[in-house]
């Protein structure tokens, strides 16, 4: 089966019933996407499927074939210019993590959120990220980081809007 | 040894140092603490581990400051037994004030030595030379300067840390003070940080452990006929009650394991979370009196009012986001393990003992750790090593969330009885405190059992009780639990006496650092007495842990069985806060974690089985639960730094409980609160 991950085609030999998470981590070798629960309850495994935040631990790999898959490793590539995506930059700047095991998932979901809603209010941010768990409890910083990211991106897209 | 062969300046010394008499460090062998290479880069070595608390960053900035190097020229190697000095483990929030301090001294010694080399070379006085951004230079004329590496002239120099070495004043730690971003931030936001389940070795196989249906069950019989047919199956390993499948891929191992038929003999344990409070007292042993003074009888005789309360806290899970994982590889008789752990040397010793080999035959390499809070045992490393030993190839074992909930240790449950006598003006004149904490080791519940409220007649006693679940460490083990009971009891006294809870505390507190955190928290919060019962509530609580003082005020609303914590103001005194943002991050996280234990969290179990081993049935705080949190750092910069990672949790549950009582008029003496509303 062929998977399109971060703009690159990967031929993988995997049973259709395997999860996208398992195939990404074990066959494609991208370990930035994390396993946290395997049940769709924590958000650690979030990737973008055609731009939409998706729990890869409960997504059969077959259903991702032929779609554009973006993992945390591909987030930089979504930004204009080199270096970190503004969402990554904002998480780094606000130190919106401790152990950071949850961070790839939060960042990927935030990218999707800001794509469809460039200026979310706190309530919208909370709603969009309510499926994620950060056990280190860095939520106050994550809220701030999402706002910072929105500002950074507003600056970038301002002229074209 | 980590000294390396290239030219270098190597600083050798004991791995720890402490100025704090309450926090002495054990004598340990000298080891390489810091190495400045001819590329001008410095590497600091410590047996501590990074599980989110930010010590890698803290150490890097501190070394950069003392050595006058840019922070990106400093690398910090943590928790790799091949390279770092011995360390007992990353506990007790002590890293910064012991190892952090010693690394600063090591860096200062290196700087002094470099200046000495320059003085010799330039035949001038060392007093006229300073260091800046990886160079030494003359202060006045600025005529001569040299890169650090040039001064080494191809030599390797080993130096000790002079006893009288002077480290920089806090005001001169500019990089540390402005450490806006952690040195590991990029790896963490790009997904390149490697946790133990991300580590893959050539030829590595995957193991899955056959789990008993209940704790203590004995394996009688297994049939692996079907498992052996699963494509990718490699081996089934059995050693008494230990058994597991090894396969080419993780999913194959999982699938093969599901097809294993096993017969277990279960021990019928009839304890469940329902029977807990009674059980704790029933099974208690070894009541230890931690402090006794005055006369309780006289105190209670003199009291105008006597208050009695019984408080209960259930087992709770650490539930780190990263479930345990480990990779093990044997090379002849030598074992290397990559794991997330809190104490690589302790893990090494345990594994060496389990396999009957010397500690020198084991290396433990600590990966990034996806949260600990007190969990992360070495069991998973043993499991991976045992399977690997059998199949002769590297093996990774990575727990599922269910395994993590079921097989990790949990914070012990506790039952606490308090009896207090109070005079008519609100002075506590007698205090009798008896706590029963579950746990295999004696006196798990010592921490935080004593009271800061001055009274002449006091007894503080702690017992340990046989534990139906495997209990282990947690953020401020014992401390958070003892504080819950005491600070709720104080509010009961306040309510009974008709005195404002902040005022009552203040009347009974002599210690200036307690008084200050209480005053600041109340003032920043805008504390005012309420007798709510309109669904809104205020609550206050305070505490002390690992040398630091903290008070918190909470505002929340209750509607039906929904509790929303809206605002938390914390005043926090950990003495000097070297990296204020790092301290705030820890206090915020502690508050979030404490809110979970206050409102929802409890392990449910029955007959040796955990009934809620998943996030759908074990509710932890989410971003929708996050209040506005303000952390006021009130420590005196002249007071040595004390712990920051744990104290923030100690008052939270009580402050939340007191606020719920304020909002609803219903007394809260058991956690978690929400299921009982
Ligand atoms: S691992 Fe997918 S939601 Fe938790
Ligand atoms: S930073 Fe540790 S789980 Fe979020």
Short mmCIF file of N, CA, C and O and ligand atoms in Angstrom, two decimals, chain A residues 96-103 106 133-138 142, chain B residues 51-52 320-322 370-371 373, ligand 2:
data_model
loop_
_atom_site.label_atom_id
_atom_site.label_comp_id
_atom_site.label_asym_id
_atom_site.label_seq_id
_atom_site.Cartn_x
_atom_site.Cartn_y
_atom_site.Cartn_z
N UNK A 96 5.68 25.70 26.50
CA UNK A 96 4.36 25.11 26.72
C UNK A 96 4.46 23.59 26.81
O UNK A 96 3.73 22.86 26.13
N UNK A 97 5.40 23.14 27.60
CA UNK A 97 5.61 21.70 27.79
C UNK A 97 6.50 21.49 28.99
O UNK A 97 7.18 22.42 29.44
N UNK A 98 6.44 20.28 29.51
CA UNK A 98 7.47 19.85 30.45
C UNK A 98 8.16 18.63 29.84
O UNK A 98 9.18 18.76 29.20
N UNK A 99 7.54 17.45 30.00
CA UNK A 99 8.17 16.26 29.41
C UNK A 99 8.03 16.25 27.90
O UNK A 99 8.79 15.59 27.20
N UNK A 100 7.01 16.95 27.40
CA UNK A 100 6.80 17.14 25.96
C UNK A 100 6.34 15.89 25.22
O UNK A 100 6.29 15.89 23.99
N UNK A 101 5.95 14.87 25.94
CA UNK A 101 5.44 13.68 25.26
C UNK A 101 4.12 14.00 24.55
O UNK A 101 3.82 13.45 23.50
N UNK A 102 3.36 14.92 25.11
CA UNK A 102 2.07 15.30 24.53
C UNK A 102 2.22 16.33 23.43
O UNK A 102 1.26 16.61 22.70
N UNK A 103 3.38 16.96 23.35
CA UNK A 103 3.54 18.17 22.55
C UNK A 103 3.28 17.97 21.05
O UNK A 103 2.58 18.80 20.45
N UNK A 106 -0.46 18.10 20.50
CA UNK A 106 -1.04 19.43 20.69
C UNK A 106 -0.68 20.34 19.51
O UNK A 106 -1.50 21.12 19.03
N UNK A 133 -4.52 15.18 26.27
CA UNK A 133 -4.13 15.22 27.67
C UNK A 133 -2.67 15.64 27.77
O UNK A 133 -1.81 15.12 27.05
N UNK A 134 -2.41 16.59 28.66
CA UNK A 134 -1.05 16.88 29.09
C UNK A 134 -1.01 16.59 30.57
O UNK A 134 -1.54 17.34 31.37
N UNK A 135 -0.40 15.47 30.91
CA UNK A 135 -0.40 15.07 32.32
C UNK A 135 0.52 15.97 33.14
O UNK A 135 0.36 16.09 34.35
N UNK A 136 1.49 16.59 32.48
CA UNK A 136 2.33 17.53 33.22
C UNK A 136 1.57 18.82 33.54
O UNK A 136 2.07 19.68 34.24
N UNK A 137 0.38 18.94 32.98
CA UNK A 137 -0.48 20.06 33.36
C UNK A 137 -0.05 21.41 32.84
O UNK A 137 -0.23 22.43 33.49
N UNK A 138 0.51 21.45 31.64
CA UNK A 138 0.99 22.73 31.13
C UNK A 138 -0.11 23.49 30.37
O UNK A 138 0.17 24.37 29.56
N UNK A 142 -0.15 26.16 27.22
CA UNK A 142 -0.62 25.76 25.89
C UNK A 142 -1.63 26.79 25.38
O UNK A 142 -1.58 27.21 24.22
N UNK B 51 12.82 14.49 33.23
CA UNK B 51 11.50 13.97 32.89
C UNK B 51 10.47 15.08 32.73
O UNK B 51 9.29 14.88 32.91
N UNK B 52 11.01 16.24 32.43
CA UNK B 52 10.10 17.35 32.15
C UNK B 52 10.35 18.54 33.03
O UNK B 52 9.88 19.64 32.75
N UNK B 320 1.47 8.92 33.78
CA UNK B 320 2.30 9.74 32.89
C UNK B 320 1.84 9.52 31.46
O UNK B 320 1.34 8.46 31.11
N UNK B 321 2.04 10.53 30.61
CA UNK B 321 1.57 10.38 29.23
C UNK B 321 2.34 9.29 28.49
O UNK B 321 1.81 8.64 27.61
N UNK B 322 3.59 9.09 28.87
CA UNK B 322 4.35 8.03 28.22
C UNK B 322 4.24 6.76 29.06
O UNK B 322 4.74 6.72 30.18
N UNK B 370 8.96 10.59 29.44
CA UNK B 370 7.68 11.26 29.21
C UNK B 370 6.84 11.39 30.45
O UNK B 370 5.70 10.95 30.51
N UNK B 371 7.44 12.02 31.47
CA UNK B 371 6.74 12.23 32.73
C UNK B 371 7.06 11.13 33.73
O UNK B 371 7.28 9.98 33.35
N UNK B 373 6.70 11.87 37.87
CA UNK B 373 5.97 12.25 39.10
C UNK B 373 6.23 11.27 40.24
O UNK B 373 5.65 11.37 41.30
S1 LIG C 2 4.38 18.04 28.82
FE1 LIG C 2 4.32 16.10 29.77
S2 LIG C 2 2.41 15.37 29.13
FE2 LIG C 2 2.43 17.36 28.37
#
